Short mmCIF file of C-alpha atoms in Angstrom, two decimals:
data_model
loop_
_atom_site.label_atom_id
_atom_site.label_comp_id
_atom_site.label_asym_id
_atom_site.label_seq_id
_atom_site.Cartn_x
_atom_site.Cartn_y
_atom_site.Cartn_z
CA MET A 1 54.59 13.39 17.84
CA ALA A 2 56.42 14.66 20.92
CA ASN A 3 57.12 12.20 23.73
CA ALA A 4 55.69 9.29 21.69
CA ILE A 5 56.10 5.87 23.28
CA ASP A 6 58.40 3.56 21.32
CA LEU A 7 56.74 0.12 21.11
CA SER A 8 59.25 -1.40 18.70
CA ASN A 9 61.05 -3.25 21.49
CA PHE A 10 57.90 -5.08 22.53
CA SER A 11 57.22 -8.36 20.76
CA GLY A 12 53.69 -9.14 19.59
CA VAL A 13 51.62 -11.85 21.27
CA THR A 14 50.48 -14.56 18.89
CA THR A 15 47.36 -16.67 19.29
CA ASP A 16 49.51 -19.69 20.14
CA ASP A 17 51.35 -17.68 22.84
CA TRP A 18 48.05 -16.61 24.35
CA LYS A 19 46.64 -20.14 24.32
CA ALA A 20 49.78 -21.49 25.94
CA ARG A 21 49.44 -18.97 28.77
CA VAL A 22 45.72 -19.74 29.15
CA ASN A 23 46.35 -23.50 29.28
CA LYS A 24 48.91 -22.88 32.03
CA GLU A 25 46.40 -20.84 34.03
CA LEU A 26 43.68 -23.48 33.55
CA LYS A 27 45.90 -25.94 35.47
CA GLY A 28 44.86 -29.05 33.59
CA LYS A 29 41.27 -28.05 32.83
CA SER A 30 40.14 -28.25 29.22
CA TYR A 31 40.55 -25.17 27.01
CA GLU A 32 37.73 -26.50 24.81
CA ASP A 33 35.33 -26.80 27.75
CA TYR A 34 36.03 -23.36 29.18
CA LEU A 35 36.82 -21.10 26.25
CA ILE A 36 35.10 -22.57 23.20
CA TRP A 37 31.38 -21.95 23.03
CA ASN A 38 29.37 -24.71 21.34
CA ASN A 39 26.18 -22.93 20.36
CA LEU A 40 22.79 -24.63 20.15
CA ASP A 41 22.61 -23.33 16.57
CA GLY A 42 25.35 -25.73 15.56
CA PHE A 43 28.52 -23.65 15.46
CA GLU A 44 31.36 -22.98 17.84
CA ILE A 45 33.33 -19.82 18.51
CA GLU A 46 36.34 -19.12 20.70
CA ALA A 47 35.91 -16.66 23.55
CA TRP A 48 39.08 -14.81 22.51
CA GLN A 49 39.47 -13.31 19.05
CA ASN A 50 42.50 -11.38 17.82
CA GLN A 51 41.45 -10.66 14.24
CA PRO A 52 38.27 -9.91 12.29
CA PRO A 53 36.52 -12.59 10.23
CA THR A 54 37.58 -13.22 6.63
CA LEU A 55 34.26 -11.85 5.42
CA GLN A 56 33.56 -8.79 7.56
CA CYS A 57 30.24 -6.98 7.49
CA GLN A 58 30.21 -3.37 6.35
CA LEU A 59 27.30 -1.57 7.99
CA PRO A 60 26.16 2.00 7.34
CA PRO A 61 26.65 3.91 10.61
CA LEU A 62 23.55 4.78 12.58
CA ASP A 63 22.78 8.49 12.43
CA SER A 64 20.30 8.76 15.32
CA PRO A 65 19.61 6.94 18.60
CA TRP A 66 16.86 4.38 19.01
CA LYS A 67 13.31 5.39 19.91
CA LEU A 68 11.61 4.14 23.06
CA LEU A 69 8.51 2.37 21.71
CA SER A 70 5.64 1.83 24.15
CA LEU A 71 3.17 -1.02 23.84
CA ILE A 72 -0.48 0.08 24.23
CA THR A 73 -2.79 -2.88 24.87
CA GLU A 74 -6.07 -1.13 25.76
CA THR A 75 -8.96 -2.11 23.50
CA ASP A 76 -11.06 1.02 24.19
CA ALA A 77 -9.99 3.90 21.94
CA GLN A 78 -10.30 6.66 24.57
CA ALA A 79 -8.47 4.62 27.21
CA ALA A 80 -5.76 3.76 24.68
CA ASN A 81 -5.33 7.43 23.78
CA LYS A 82 -5.03 8.40 27.46
CA THR A 83 -2.44 5.69 28.10
CA ALA A 84 -0.53 6.80 25.00
CA HIS A 85 -0.37 10.42 26.19
CA ASN A 86 0.78 9.32 29.65
CA ALA A 87 3.52 7.22 28.05
CA LEU A 88 4.68 10.13 25.88
CA MET A 89 4.85 12.37 28.93
CA SER A 90 6.98 9.74 30.69
CA GLY A 91 9.72 9.25 28.12
CA SER A 92 8.14 7.26 25.29
CA GLU A 93 9.05 8.39 21.78
CA ALA A 94 6.84 6.10 19.68
CA LEU A 95 3.65 4.08 20.19
CA TRP A 96 2.52 0.59 19.23
CA PHE A 97 -1.22 -0.16 19.51
CA THR A 98 -2.02 -3.87 19.55
CA LYS A 99 -5.67 -3.45 18.52
CA PRO A 100 -6.27 -2.58 14.83
CA PHE A 101 -8.33 0.57 15.50
CA ARG A 102 -10.15 1.72 12.37
CA GLY A 103 -12.29 4.63 11.25
CA ALA A 104 -13.41 6.95 14.04
CA ALA A 105 -11.65 4.80 16.65
CA LYS A 106 -8.35 5.30 14.83
CA GLU A 107 -8.85 9.07 14.94
CA VAL A 108 -9.57 8.88 18.68
CA VAL A 109 -6.40 6.92 19.55
CA GLN A 110 -4.25 9.27 17.47
CA ASN A 111 -5.85 12.45 18.80
CA GLY A 112 -3.30 14.99 20.01
CA ILE A 113 -0.27 12.94 18.91
CA ASP A 114 2.18 14.55 16.50
CA GLU A 115 3.40 11.62 14.42
CA SER A 116 6.28 13.66 13.01
CA ILE A 117 7.70 13.55 16.54
CA ALA A 118 6.25 10.31 17.91
CA PRO A 119 5.62 7.66 15.23
CA VAL A 120 2.43 5.63 15.70
CA PHE A 121 2.08 1.97 14.71
CA ILE A 122 -1.38 0.39 14.75
CA ALA A 123 -0.98 -3.35 14.25
CA GLY A 124 -3.17 -4.65 11.48
CA ASN A 125 -3.97 -1.13 10.26
CA THR A 126 -0.99 1.16 9.68
CA ILE A 127 1.50 -1.72 9.78
CA TYR A 128 0.76 -5.20 8.47
CA ASP A 129 2.27 -8.65 8.70
CA PRO A 130 1.74 -10.08 5.20
CA PHE A 131 2.35 -13.66 6.38
CA HIS A 132 -0.04 -13.54 9.34
CA SER A 133 -2.97 -15.01 7.41
CA LEU A 134 -0.83 -17.73 5.84
CA LEU A 135 0.60 -18.91 9.16
CA LYS A 136 -2.75 -18.64 10.95
CA THR A 137 -5.04 -20.33 8.43
CA GLY A 138 -2.79 -22.03 5.90
CA ASN A 139 -4.23 -19.82 3.16
CA ASP A 140 -1.88 -17.49 1.32
CA SER A 141 -4.19 -14.53 0.66
CA GLU A 142 -2.46 -11.31 1.75
CA ARG A 143 -0.51 -10.48 -1.39
CA SER A 144 -1.22 -6.79 -1.98
CA ILE A 145 -1.15 -4.58 1.10
CA ALA A 146 -0.51 -0.86 1.19
CA GLY A 147 1.37 0.85 4.01
CA LYS A 148 4.13 -0.37 6.29
CA ILE A 149 5.04 -4.05 6.09
CA MET A 150 6.38 -6.01 9.07
CA PHE A 151 8.18 -9.35 8.99
CA ASP A 152 7.73 -10.78 12.48
CA GLY A 153 10.56 -12.93 13.78
CA GLY A 154 9.60 -12.32 17.40
CA ARG A 155 6.49 -14.45 17.03
CA LEU A 156 8.64 -17.35 15.82
CA ARG A 157 11.12 -16.98 18.69
CA ARG A 158 8.22 -17.18 21.16
CA LEU A 159 7.30 -20.53 19.64
CA GLY A 160 10.81 -21.93 20.05
CA CYS A 161 12.88 -21.11 16.98
CA SER A 162 16.56 -20.28 17.33
CA VAL A 163 18.41 -17.02 16.72
CA VAL A 164 19.68 -18.28 13.36
CA GLN A 165 16.23 -19.53 12.36
CA GLU A 166 14.67 -16.19 13.32
CA LEU A 167 17.10 -14.42 11.00
CA ALA A 168 16.61 -16.90 8.16
CA PHE A 169 12.82 -16.97 8.31
CA ILE A 170 12.29 -13.20 8.26
CA ILE A 171 14.91 -12.71 5.54
CA SER A 172 13.12 -15.41 3.48
CA GLN A 173 9.81 -13.62 4.06
CA SER A 174 11.31 -10.33 2.94
CA ILE A 175 12.77 -11.84 -0.24
CA GLU A 176 9.45 -13.40 -1.20
CA TRP A 177 7.37 -10.32 -0.43
CA CYS A 178 9.69 -7.70 -1.87
CA SER A 179 10.35 -9.69 -5.04
CA LEU A 180 6.63 -9.38 -5.78
CA ASN A 181 5.91 -5.94 -4.33
CA GLY A 182 9.17 -4.04 -4.54
CA PHE A 183 11.87 -2.99 -2.09
CA ASN A 184 11.08 0.21 -0.22
CA SER A 185 11.58 2.04 3.06
CA ASN A 186 8.23 0.85 4.43
CA VAL A 187 9.68 -2.56 5.28
CA TYR A 188 10.10 -3.33 9.00
CA PHE A 189 11.63 -6.31 10.77
CA LYS A 190 10.40 -7.28 14.24
CA VAL A 191 12.72 -9.41 16.37
CA ALA A 192 12.70 -10.72 19.93
CA ASN A 193 15.89 -10.45 21.98
CA GLY A 194 16.57 -12.91 24.76
CA SER A 195 19.15 -12.70 27.54
CA GLY A 196 22.03 -14.04 25.41
CA TYR A 197 23.54 -10.57 25.32
CA LEU A 198 26.41 -10.90 22.83
CA THR A 199 24.48 -13.25 20.54
CA GLU A 200 21.53 -10.88 20.34
CA ILE A 201 23.81 -7.93 19.52
CA ALA A 202 25.37 -9.96 16.72
CA LYS A 203 21.94 -11.13 15.52
CA ILE A 204 20.68 -7.60 14.87
CA ARG A 205 23.96 -6.68 13.18
CA ALA A 206 23.67 -9.82 11.02
CA LEU A 207 20.11 -8.83 10.08
CA ARG A 208 21.32 -5.38 9.03
CA TRP A 209 24.14 -6.94 7.00
CA LEU A 210 21.92 -9.50 5.25
CA TRP A 211 19.29 -6.90 4.33
CA ILE A 212 21.89 -4.46 3.02
CA SER A 213 23.43 -7.29 0.95
CA ILE A 214 20.02 -8.08 -0.55
CA LEU A 215 19.45 -4.42 -1.42
CA LYS A 216 22.86 -4.30 -3.08
CA ASN A 217 22.10 -7.42 -5.09
CA GLU A 218 18.79 -5.87 -6.22
CA ASN A 219 20.52 -2.61 -7.22
CA GLN A 220 18.60 -0.73 -4.53
CA LYS A 221 19.83 2.08 -2.31
CA GLN A 222 21.65 0.52 0.63
CA ALA A 223 20.39 1.62 4.02
CA ASN A 224 19.93 0.15 7.48
CA PRO A 225 16.63 -1.71 7.80
CA ASN A 226 13.85 -0.56 10.12
CA ILE A 227 14.16 -2.90 13.10
CA VAL A 228 11.68 -3.13 15.98
CA ALA A 229 13.21 -5.14 18.84
CA THR A 230 11.19 -6.57 21.73
CA ASN A 231 12.16 -8.67 24.72
CA LEU A 232 11.84 -12.47 24.50
CA ASN A 233 9.78 -13.77 27.41
CA ILE A 234 9.97 -17.56 26.96
CA GLY A 235 12.23 -17.77 30.03
CA TYR A 236 10.31 -15.37 32.29
CA SER A 237 9.36 -17.00 35.58
CA SER A 238 6.57 -15.93 37.92
CA ASN A 239 8.70 -17.14 40.83
CA ASP A 240 10.99 -14.34 42.01
CA GLU A 241 9.47 -12.37 39.12
CA HIS A 242 11.62 -9.26 39.50
CA THR A 243 14.58 -11.21 38.09
CA ASN A 244 12.76 -10.73 34.79
CA ILE A 245 13.44 -6.99 35.01
CA LEU A 246 17.14 -7.82 34.67
CA ARG A 247 16.38 -10.08 31.70
CA ALA A 248 14.36 -7.28 30.07
CA THR A 249 17.22 -4.83 30.64
CA THR A 250 19.68 -7.19 28.96
CA SER A 251 17.28 -7.51 26.00
CA ALA A 252 17.03 -3.74 25.69
CA MET A 253 20.79 -3.23 25.84
CA SER A 254 21.52 -5.86 23.19
CA ALA A 255 18.88 -4.35 20.89
CA ILE A 256 20.43 -0.90 21.30
CA CYS A 257 24.02 -2.06 20.79
CA GLY A 258 22.99 -4.12 17.76
CA GLY A 259 21.40 -1.11 16.07
CA ALA A 260 17.61 -1.44 16.37
CA GLN A 261 15.67 1.73 15.45
CA TYR A 262 12.82 1.01 17.89
CA VAL A 263 13.00 -0.89 21.18
CA MET A 264 9.74 -2.07 22.75
CA ILE A 265 10.10 -3.76 26.14
CA GLU A 266 6.95 -5.51 27.33
CA PRO A 267 6.25 -5.69 31.10
CA TRP A 268 8.10 -8.52 32.82
CA ASP A 269 4.93 -9.89 34.41
CA ALA A 270 2.55 -9.66 31.44
CA GLY A 271 2.31 -13.45 31.22
CA TRP A 272 0.48 -13.81 34.53
CA LYS A 273 -0.77 -10.33 35.53
CA ALA A 274 -3.19 -7.89 33.99
CA SER A 275 -1.74 -4.68 32.61
CA ASN A 276 -0.87 -2.34 35.50
CA GLU A 277 0.70 1.10 35.87
CA PHE A 278 3.59 -0.01 38.09
CA SER A 279 4.91 -2.68 35.71
CA GLU A 280 4.50 -0.40 32.70
CA ARG A 281 6.36 2.45 34.43
CA ILE A 282 9.27 0.31 35.61
CA THR A 283 9.51 -1.32 32.17
CA ARG A 284 9.54 2.08 30.46
CA ASN A 285 12.17 3.35 32.87
CA ILE A 286 14.56 0.58 31.80
CA GLN A 287 15.06 2.50 28.57
CA ASN A 288 14.83 5.93 30.21
CA LEU A 289 17.71 4.91 32.45
CA LEU A 290 19.74 3.60 29.50
CA LYS A 291 19.17 6.86 27.62
CA ASP A 292 19.46 9.46 30.36
CA GLU A 293 21.71 7.91 33.01
CA SER A 294 23.82 5.40 31.07
CA ARG A 295 23.85 7.78 28.08
CA MET A 296 23.73 4.93 25.58
CA ALA A 297 22.04 7.29 23.12
CA VAL A 298 25.31 9.22 22.77
CA ASN A 299 27.40 6.39 21.26
CA LEU A 300 25.40 5.23 18.25
CA ASN A 301 27.64 2.36 17.11
CA PRO A 302 29.07 0.81 20.29
CA ALA A 303 29.66 -2.69 18.89
CA ASP A 304 31.77 -1.58 15.94
CA GLY A 305 35.33 -2.93 15.96
CA SER A 306 34.88 -5.77 18.45
CA PHE A 307 36.61 -8.82 16.97
CA PHE A 308 34.37 -11.18 18.95
CA ILE A 309 31.16 -9.44 17.86
CA GLU A 310 32.36 -9.27 14.26
CA ASN A 311 33.18 -12.99 14.20
CA LEU A 312 29.90 -13.90 15.87
CA THR A 313 27.99 -11.69 13.41
CA SER A 314 29.69 -13.42 10.50
CA ALA A 315 28.91 -16.88 11.90
CA LEU A 316 25.22 -16.06 12.47
CA ALA A 317 24.80 -14.46 9.04
CA SER A 318 26.49 -17.40 7.31
CA LYS A 319 24.34 -19.99 9.10
CA ALA A 320 21.16 -18.00 8.46
CA TRP A 321 21.95 -17.53 4.78
CA SER A 322 22.43 -21.29 4.34
CA ILE A 323 18.88 -21.80 5.63
CA VAL A 324 17.59 -19.01 3.38
CA GLN A 325 19.11 -20.76 0.37
CA GLU A 326 17.49 -24.05 1.42
CA ILE A 327 14.09 -22.34 1.73
CA GLU A 328 14.55 -20.68 -1.66
CA SER A 329 15.37 -24.05 -3.24
CA LYS A 330 11.99 -25.32 -2.03
CA GLY A 331 10.01 -22.49 -3.60
CA GLY A 332 10.22 -19.76 -0.97
CA PHE A 333 8.87 -19.14 2.50
CA SER A 334 5.17 -19.69 1.78
CA LYS A 335 5.68 -23.13 0.24
CA TYR A 336 8.16 -23.99 3.00
CA ALA A 337 5.55 -23.13 5.64
CA ILE A 338 2.64 -24.86 3.88
CA SER A 339 4.71 -28.04 3.46
CA GLY A 340 4.99 -28.32 7.25
CA GLN A 341 8.78 -28.01 7.30
CA LEU A 342 8.71 -24.63 9.08
CA ASN A 343 6.70 -26.19 11.92
CA SER A 344 9.00 -29.23 12.03
CA GLU A 345 12.19 -27.15 12.22
CA ILE A 346 10.80 -24.97 15.00
CA GLU A 347 9.61 -28.05 16.91
CA LEU A 348 13.07 -29.59 16.58
CA ASN A 349 14.80 -26.51 18.00
CA ARG A 350 12.12 -26.20 20.68
CA SER A 351 12.97 -29.73 21.86
CA LYS A 352 16.68 -28.85 21.92
CA LEU A 353 15.95 -25.82 24.12
CA ILE A 354 13.80 -27.79 26.55
CA ASP A 355 16.43 -30.55 26.79
CA ALA A 356 19.26 -28.04 27.32
CA TYR A 357 17.48 -26.30 30.18
CA SER A 358 16.05 -29.48 31.68
CA SER A 359 19.54 -31.00 31.83
CA GLY A 360 21.07 -27.84 33.29
CA SER A 361 23.54 -27.36 30.43
CA SER A 362 21.81 -24.00 29.86
CA VAL A 363 20.82 -21.86 32.84
CA LEU A 364 17.65 -20.03 33.86
CA LEU A 365 18.00 -18.42 37.27
CA ASN A 366 15.37 -19.50 39.78
CA VAL A 367 14.17 -22.15 37.34
CA ASN A 368 17.00 -24.67 37.10
CA LYS A 369 19.60 -22.89 39.25
CA TYR A 370 19.46 -20.99 42.57
CA ASN A 371 15.80 -21.89 42.96
CA SER A 372 13.77 -20.25 45.68
CA SER A 373 12.62 -22.57 48.46
CA ASN A 374 8.99 -21.47 48.01
CA SER A 375 8.70 -21.77 44.23
CA ASN A 376 5.20 -22.37 42.91
CA GLU A 377 3.97 -24.12 39.80
CA GLU A 378 4.38 -22.03 36.69
CA LYS A 379 1.42 -20.98 34.56
CA SER A 380 1.44 -22.69 31.16
CA PRO A 381 1.30 -20.38 28.14
CA GLN A 382 -1.73 -20.01 25.91
CA LYS A 383 -1.98 -22.30 22.94
CA SER A 384 -1.03 -20.94 19.55
CA SER A 385 -3.85 -20.12 17.15
CA TYR A 386 -1.56 -20.55 14.13
CA LYS A 387 -2.34 -23.57 11.99
CA LEU A 388 1.16 -23.81 10.52
CA LEU A 389 3.08 -23.19 13.76
CA PRO A 390 3.57 -24.98 17.11
CA ASN A 391 2.29 -23.74 20.47
CA TYR A 392 3.96 -20.96 22.43
CA LEU A 393 6.99 -21.96 24.47
CA HIS A 394 7.45 -21.17 28.17
CA LEU A 395 10.58 -22.80 29.54
CA PRO A 396 9.81 -22.43 33.28
CA SER A 397 6.51 -24.32 32.97
CA GLU A 398 8.13 -26.96 30.73
CA ILE A 399 10.87 -27.56 33.30
CA MET A 400 9.18 -27.04 36.67
CA ASN A 401 5.77 -28.55 36.00
CA LYS A 402 7.08 -31.97 34.97
#
């Protein structure tokens, strides 16, 4: 190569060299305190990585950008159809109806929508959560369901489980279900992404890696799983509420960089306001901006090759798989849930989260740091209707209403 730069005279920088320079710059402050992250999930990772992990995940590259999935909450079929068409005309590429419309109502909500272009999900009708009945009533009855199957980790995150637990619980559900009903392309994973940007990127990559590893072990065709990512709202505050738009944007970006196929961002004020056009439009435009202005749809695998992300992915997958093995040793997810241990583990992590934010060791803007002078009492979340699960978690009300 003509005019190539000769780098042979430059010595390499070792990890010890780098740490020595960092310690000098810290001027007596602790390297461990500033550059080693002790995660609430029980592992630590250095902020600087100069090599990939020993066991590195091998992920099939994504071959198409994510789809902007809009949440449709109307309970009237005609109103839901109208809202769906408006969303599609404003950038949405897929639709998620929360009401299980059936029969003629289903035909009404789908009227005029070409599902080959804009996929339609009708919760409880065209896509099912096979563990919903078990967790809600304690009765394990939904064992043979046709159509798309969804393993919902987002619900568990909203109750207080950790990133690692979310991974472990939905992987355990998938193993139990698919072992009985077969592994196929109609399996979907639903996750909730918080504002821990790098962790949430690694979480989705770890989910892809774990699922692909399971398919390989079962002698199935290896392919990226269908992942629906939503935003985690347990830290959303009604005080200075527009800060939540930034949190939602972070959630969307981490879902995209991690490799989710569908990203569904719920309005930032849904916890205390009725559905309204302004919030829905601004929420939808978060993804429109990321697609059309930031052009994140052009680079389909942006996290590939990052030593930090690779090491974090490996750590999350390893921790999650240890929990999966524990659940399997106790008879699988259903028995684990019925025994009460699922509830206990979520409650334990929930307490850790509340303590971390109450003490200030973890930060929520305008809740435990940079609070507004005119902050009001936060609205407590609704109680959970699930017999085998704890109540919904809302950190601002837990912290500010004490």
